[in-house]
mmCIF file of C-alpha atoms in Angstrom:
data_model
loop_
_atom_site.group_PDB
_atom_site.id
_atom_site.type_symbol
_atom_site.label_atom_id
_atom_site.label_comp_id
_atom_site.label_asym_id
_atom_site.label_seq_id
_atom_site.Cartn_x
_atom_site.Cartn_y
_atom_site.Cartn_z
ATOM 1 C CA ASP A 1 75.479 104.640 80.429
ATOM 2 C CA ALA A 2 72.066 103.537 79.403
ATOM 3 C CA GLY A 3 69.246 105.877 80.077
ATOM 4 C CA VAL A 4 65.809 105.055 81.148
ATOM 5 C CA ILE A 5 64.592 102.119 79.063
ATOM 6 C CA GLN A 6 60.939 101.596 78.256
ATOM 7 C CA SER A 7 59.057 98.913 76.282
ATOM 8 C CA PRO A 8 57.202 98.509 74.049
ATOM 9 C CA ARG A 9 57.755 101.824 72.234
ATOM 10 C CA HIS A 10 54.449 101.401 70.505
ATOM 11 C CA GLU A 11 51.382 99.433 71.366
ATOM 12 C CA VAL A 12 48.005 99.071 69.570
ATOM 13 C CA THR A 13 45.517 97.125 71.396
ATOM 14 C CA GLU A 14 41.710 96.732 71.303
ATOM 15 C CA MET A 15 39.357 98.100 73.931
ATOM 16 C CA GLY A 16 38.957 95.648 76.810
ATOM 17 C CA GLN A 17 42.513 94.077 76.355
ATOM 18 C CA GLU A 18 45.112 94.213 79.041
ATOM 19 C CA VAL A 19 48.136 96.440 78.516
ATOM 20 C CA THR A 20 51.397 96.206 80.249
ATOM 21 C CA LEU A 21 54.152 98.938 80.013
ATOM 22 C CA ARG A 22 57.549 98.350 81.250
ATOM 23 C CA CYS A 23 60.324 100.554 82.652
ATOM 24 C CA LYS A 24 63.953 100.129 83.657
ATOM 25 C CA PRO A 25 65.239 103.174 85.387
ATOM 26 C CA ILE A 26 68.747 104.425 85.347
ATOM 27 C CA SER A 27 70.989 102.274 87.588
ATOM 28 C CA GLY A 28 71.387 103.789 91.104
ATOM 29 C CA HIS A 29 68.298 105.889 90.830
ATOM 30 C CA ASP A 30 65.930 105.475 93.775
ATOM 31 C CA TYR A 31 62.964 107.433 92.407
ATOM 32 C CA LEU A 32 60.817 106.235 89.522
ATOM 33 C CA PHE A 33 57.773 108.157 87.966
ATOM 34 C CA TRP A 34 55.201 107.290 85.571
ATOM 35 C CA TYR A 35 53.669 110.110 83.452
ATOM 36 C CA ARG A 36 51.189 110.313 80.691
ATOM 37 C CA GLN A 37 50.910 112.836 78.017
ATOM 38 C CA THR A 38 47.862 113.657 76.081
ATOM 39 C CA MET A 39 46.815 116.665 73.944
ATOM 40 C CA MET A 40 43.976 117.368 76.259
ATOM 41 C CA ARG A 41 45.720 117.263 79.605
ATOM 42 C CA GLY A 42 49.362 117.756 78.783
ATOM 43 C CA LEU A 43 51.867 115.884 80.996
ATOM 44 C CA GLU A 44 50.584 114.625 84.155
ATOM 45 C CA LEU A 45 52.136 112.569 86.892
ATOM 46 C CA LEU A 46 50.274 109.057 87.430
ATOM 47 C CA ILE A 47 52.287 107.674 90.407
ATOM 48 C CA TYR A 48 55.880 107.705 91.798
ATOM 49 C CA PHE A 49 57.981 105.303 93.771
ATOM 50 C CA ASN A 50 60.977 105.686 96.254
ATOM 51 C CA ASN A 51 63.019 102.718 96.873
ATOM 52 C CA ASN A 52 60.428 100.477 95.201
ATOM 53 C CA VAL A 53 57.644 101.785 97.418
ATOM 54 C CA PRO A 54 54.737 103.708 95.889
ATOM 55 C CA ILE A 55 54.783 107.288 97.466
ATOM 56 C CA ASP A 56 51.969 109.174 95.622
ATOM 57 C CA ASP A 57 49.381 107.518 93.349
ATOM 58 C CA SER A 58 46.839 110.339 93.441
ATOM 59 C CA GLY A 59 47.348 110.870 89.683
ATOM 60 C CA MET A 60 46.215 107.232 88.785
ATOM 61 C CA PRO A 61 42.982 107.878 86.950
ATOM 62 C CA GLU A 62 41.056 104.936 88.225
ATOM 63 C CA ASP A 63 41.095 101.451 89.426
ATOM 64 C CA ARG A 64 41.698 100.061 85.807
ATOM 65 C CA PHE A 65 45.350 101.444 86.417
ATOM 66 C CA SER A 66 47.956 99.758 88.512
ATOM 67 C CA ALA A 67 51.723 100.058 88.911
ATOM 68 C CA LYS A 68 54.333 97.840 90.536
ATOM 69 C CA MET A 69 57.976 98.087 91.216
ATOM 70 C CA PRO A 70 59.132 94.561 92.263
ATOM 71 C CA ASN A 71 62.723 95.699 92.435
ATOM 72 C CA ALA A 72 65.012 98.673 91.741
ATOM 73 C CA SER A 73 65.548 97.961 88.136
ATOM 74 C CA PHE A 74 62.034 97.279 86.940
ATOM 75 C CA SER A 75 58.545 98.695 87.009
ATOM 76 C CA THR A 76 55.315 98.146 85.314
ATOM 77 C CA LEU A 77 52.245 100.200 84.528
ATOM 78 C CA LYS A 78 49.203 98.026 83.680
ATOM 79 C CA ILE A 79 45.755 99.019 82.293
ATOM 80 C CA GLN A 80 42.998 96.403 82.520
ATOM 81 C CA PRO A 81 40.564 96.735 80.866
ATOM 82 C CA SER A 82 41.870 99.360 78.471
ATOM 83 C CA GLU A 83 39.625 102.079 76.973
ATOM 84 C CA PRO A 84 40.060 104.235 73.896
ATOM 85 C CA ARG A 85 40.395 107.261 76.303
ATOM 86 C CA ASP A 86 43.713 105.636 77.647
ATOM 87 C CA SER A 87 45.297 106.496 74.293
ATOM 88 C CA ALA A 88 48.391 108.509 75.157
ATOM 89 C CA VAL A 89 52.079 108.563 75.546
ATOM 90 C CA TYR A 90 53.374 107.035 78.815
ATOM 91 C CA PHE A 91 56.673 108.192 80.084
ATOM 92 C CA CYS A 92 58.661 106.661 82.714
ATOM 93 C CA ALA A 93 61.310 108.758 84.427
ATOM 94 C CA SER A 94 63.978 108.338 87.240
ATOM 95 C CA SER A 95 66.134 110.328 89.653
ATOM 96 C CA PHE A 96 67.971 109.904 92.775
ATOM 97 C CA TYR A 97 67.689 111.697 96.003
ATOM 98 C CA GLY A 98 69.870 114.749 96.074
ATOM 99 C CA GLN A 99 69.834 115.315 92.374
ATOM 100 C CA GLU A 100 66.942 117.249 91.143
ATOM 101 C CA THR A 101 66.545 116.400 87.648
ATOM 102 C CA GLN A 102 64.367 113.592 86.387
ATOM 103 C CA TYR A 103 65.537 111.770 83.375
ATOM 104 C CA PHE A 104 62.802 110.545 80.994
ATOM 105 C CA GLY A 105 62.628 107.254 79.019
ATOM 106 C CA PRO A 106 61.682 107.446 75.258
ATOM 107 C CA GLY A 107 57.970 106.827 76.044
ATOM 108 C CA THR A 108 55.432 104.323 75.015
ATOM 109 C CA ARG A 109 52.919 105.423 72.592
ATOM 110 C CA LEU A 110 49.611 103.551 73.223
ATOM 111 C CA LEU A 111 46.690 103.411 70.966
ATOM 112 C CA VAL A 112 43.504 101.777 72.097
ATOM 113 C CA LEU A 113 40.955 101.071 69.532
ATOM 114 C CA ALA B 1 45.150 127.844 89.746
ATOM 115 C CA GLN B 2 47.857 127.126 87.122
ATOM 116 C CA LYS B 3 51.136 126.506 88.914
ATOM 117 C CA ILE B 4 53.127 126.814 85.686
ATOM 118 C CA THR B 5 52.082 129.160 82.863
ATOM 119 C CA GLN B 6 53.705 129.223 79.289
ATOM 120 C CA THR B 7 51.795 131.841 77.543
ATOM 121 C CA GLN B 8 53.367 131.445 74.057
ATOM 122 C CA PRO B 9 51.823 128.474 72.294
ATOM 123 C CA GLY B 10 54.173 129.075 69.341
ATOM 124 C CA MET B 11 57.219 130.932 68.425
ATOM 125 C CA PHE B 12 59.366 131.528 65.346
ATOM 126 C CA VAL B 13 63.080 132.475 65.335
ATOM 127 C CA GLN B 14 65.578 132.840 62.501
ATOM 128 C CA GLU B 15 68.658 130.700 62.678
ATOM 129 C CA LYS B 16 71.472 132.074 64.609
ATOM 130 C CA GLU B 17 69.168 134.679 66.458
ATOM 131 C CA ALA B 18 68.464 134.409 70.216
ATOM 132 C CA VAL B 19 64.967 133.470 71.508
ATOM 133 C CA THR B 20 63.427 133.691 74.881
ATOM 134 C CA LEU B 21 60.551 131.352 75.947
ATOM 135 C CA ASP B 22 58.556 132.612 78.905
ATOM 136 C CA CYS B 23 57.565 130.724 81.971
ATOM 137 C CA THR B 24 55.845 131.964 85.171
ATOM 138 C CA TYR B 25 55.096 129.953 88.244
ATOM 139 C CA ASP B 26 53.103 130.115 91.441
ATOM 140 C CA THR B 27 54.124 128.496 94.680
ATOM 141 C CA SER B 28 54.171 129.357 98.344
ATOM 142 C CA ASP B 29 56.936 126.804 99.000
ATOM 143 C CA PRO B 30 60.270 128.532 99.692
ATOM 144 C CA SER B 31 62.208 125.779 98.232
ATOM 145 C CA TYR B 32 61.429 124.704 94.790
ATOM 146 C CA GLY B 33 63.179 123.906 91.609
ATOM 147 C CA LEU B 34 62.511 124.923 88.025
ATOM 148 C CA PHE B 35 63.241 122.903 84.985
ATOM 149 C CA TRP B 36 63.206 123.011 81.146
ATOM 150 C CA TYR B 37 62.692 120.148 78.932
ATOM 151 C CA LYS B 38 62.858 119.823 75.186
ATOM 152 C CA GLN B 39 60.485 117.507 73.330
ATOM 153 C CA PRO B 40 61.490 117.093 69.616
ATOM 154 C CA SER B 41 59.043 115.570 67.088
ATOM 155 C CA SER B 42 60.589 112.299 67.814
ATOM 156 C CA GLY B 43 58.728 112.266 71.229
ATOM 157 C CA GLU B 44 61.474 112.057 73.812
ATOM 158 C CA MET B 45 61.794 114.516 76.646
ATOM 159 C CA ILE B 46 65.211 115.846 76.942
ATOM 160 C CA PHE B 47 66.414 117.727 80.031
ATOM 161 C CA LEU B 48 67.901 121.204 79.371
ATOM 162 C CA ILE B 49 68.410 123.159 82.427
ATOM 163 C CA TYR B 50 67.625 123.375 86.181
ATOM 164 C CA GLN B 51 67.405 126.425 88.613
ATOM 165 C CA GLY B 52 67.087 126.074 92.258
ATOM 166 C CA SER B 53 65.203 128.618 94.088
ATOM 167 C CA TYR B 54 67.948 129.495 96.257
ATOM 168 C CA ASP B 55 70.539 129.569 93.562
ATOM 169 C CA GLN B 56 72.020 133.158 93.382
ATOM 170 C CA GLN B 57 73.249 132.894 89.828
ATOM 171 C CA ASN B 58 71.225 132.162 86.670
ATOM 172 C CA ALA B 59 71.795 128.677 85.462
ATOM 173 C CA THR B 60 73.536 128.120 82.136
ATOM 174 C CA GLU B 61 74.238 125.167 79.963
ATOM 175 C CA GLY B 62 75.951 125.681 76.767
ATOM 176 C CA ARG B 63 73.476 127.835 74.667
ATOM 177 C CA TYR B 64 70.907 127.485 77.169
ATOM 178 C CA SER B 65 70.290 129.959 79.882
ATOM 179 C CA LEU B 66 67.735 130.413 82.430
ATOM 180 C CA ASN B 67 66.603 134.007 83.293
ATOM 181 C CA PHE B 68 65.391 133.643 86.753
ATOM 182 C CA GLN B 69 63.511 136.618 88.292
ATOM 183 C CA LYS B 70 62.367 135.275 91.675
ATOM 184 C CA ALA B 71 60.244 138.381 92.788
ATOM 185 C CA ARG B 72 58.322 138.050 89.522
ATOM 186 C CA LYS B 73 58.074 134.408 89.786
ATOM 187 C CA SER B 74 59.479 133.909 86.314
ATOM 188 C CA ALA B 75 62.047 131.549 84.842
ATOM 189 C CA ASN B 76 62.397 132.136 81.193
ATOM 190 C CA LEU B 77 64.541 130.145 78.898
ATOM 191 C CA VAL B 78 66.912 131.762 76.584
ATOM 192 C CA ILE B 79 68.329 130.104 73.637
ATOM 193 C CA SER B 80 71.250 131.737 72.110
ATOM 194 C CA ALA B 81 72.263 131.339 68.420
ATOM 195 C CA SER B 82 69.367 129.209 67.431
ATOM 196 C CA GLN B 83 70.004 126.059 65.222
ATOM 197 C CA LEU B 84 67.483 124.223 63.063
ATOM 198 C CA GLY B 85 67.744 121.207 65.416
ATOM 199 C CA ASP B 86 66.182 123.478 68.181
ATOM 200 C CA SER B 87 62.755 123.229 66.703
ATOM 201 C CA ALA B 88 60.755 121.419 69.142
ATOM 202 C CA MET B 89 58.313 121.676 71.969
ATOM 203 C CA TYR B 90 59.670 123.321 75.223
ATOM 204 C CA PHE B 91 58.132 122.641 78.495
ATOM 205 C CA CYS B 92 58.853 124.450 81.853
ATOM 206 C CA ALA B 93 58.310 122.430 85.023
ATOM 207 C CA MET B 94 58.444 123.081 88.698
ATOM 208 C CA ARG B 95 59.261 120.844 91.560
ATOM 209 C CA GLU B 96 58.068 121.759 95.060
ATOM 210 C CA ARG B 97 59.831 120.137 97.869
ATOM 211 C CA ARG B 98 57.449 118.861 100.447
ATOM 212 C CA SER B 99 58.383 119.054 104.239
ATOM 213 C CA GLY B 100 60.622 116.210 105.096
ATOM 214 C CA GLY B 101 62.912 116.592 102.165
ATOM 215 C CA THR B 102 61.401 113.857 99.932
ATOM 216 C CA ALA B 103 61.402 114.264 96.186
ATOM 217 C CA SER B 104 58.249 115.564 94.748
ATOM 218 C CA LYS B 105 56.490 115.467 91.522
ATOM 219 C CA LEU B 106 57.083 117.762 88.541
ATOM 220 C CA THR B 107 54.208 119.980 87.375
ATOM 221 C CA PHE B 108 54.499 120.966 83.695
ATOM 222 C CA GLY B 109 53.322 123.948 81.784
ATOM 223 C CA THR B 110 51.525 123.483 78.517
ATOM 224 C CA GLY B 111 54.551 124.009 76.453
ATOM 225 C CA THR B 112 55.669 126.305 73.641
ATOM 226 C CA ARG B 113 56.353 125.111 70.216
ATOM 227 C CA LEU B 114 59.532 126.713 68.751
ATOM 228 C CA GLN B 115 60.162 126.778 65.065
ATOM 229 C CA VAL B 116 63.684 127.896 63.831
ATOM 230 C CA THR B 117 63.641 129.195 60.159
ATOM 231 C CA LEU B 118 66.344 129.773 57.756
#
């Protein structure tokens, strides 16, 4: 079975540009999580969805960040406009209710110049 | 206050030896879960093992076992018979279950970098 799929794997962009990160959760999973990993702050949850509905977005750093989940098999995390401090690895993870484990995608390494 | 504390930033272990990675946690929720993830240099997060707060027995998965001491609020990972491929960052994480039973977020520790030597 395919795991969580993320694209792109690497993204280099210039400050001010829009960045869109994509995630396809494991089929059948009804929870989807977006995390960010930096050296300074470690791994932190940005937002999570249940059945395509955002449940907790308290970790989203500011209005420049937005996330959507239009259907059960696709989610996006958008940064507009991007800033150098957004440089990080962004992970998507999924799970289903009744199973505790979150399975992570390979991550997107974002560099904003 | 830190919810998950990993006090060992780095550890060395010789190949074929066992190693214990420490993790302590803080929660007032009676129902919670504890996880360990491995992050090799390639960057992916790999699930290793899970322990529920009500589980009577310590979790085991192959060479991984979780030494769960509920009264001390510790959930140490034990890796037996270390292999070179075990060299990686290891993260302890906790899930607290909110009332209503909905899934809740994971809170991660800062990680321990394990280096396995010949």
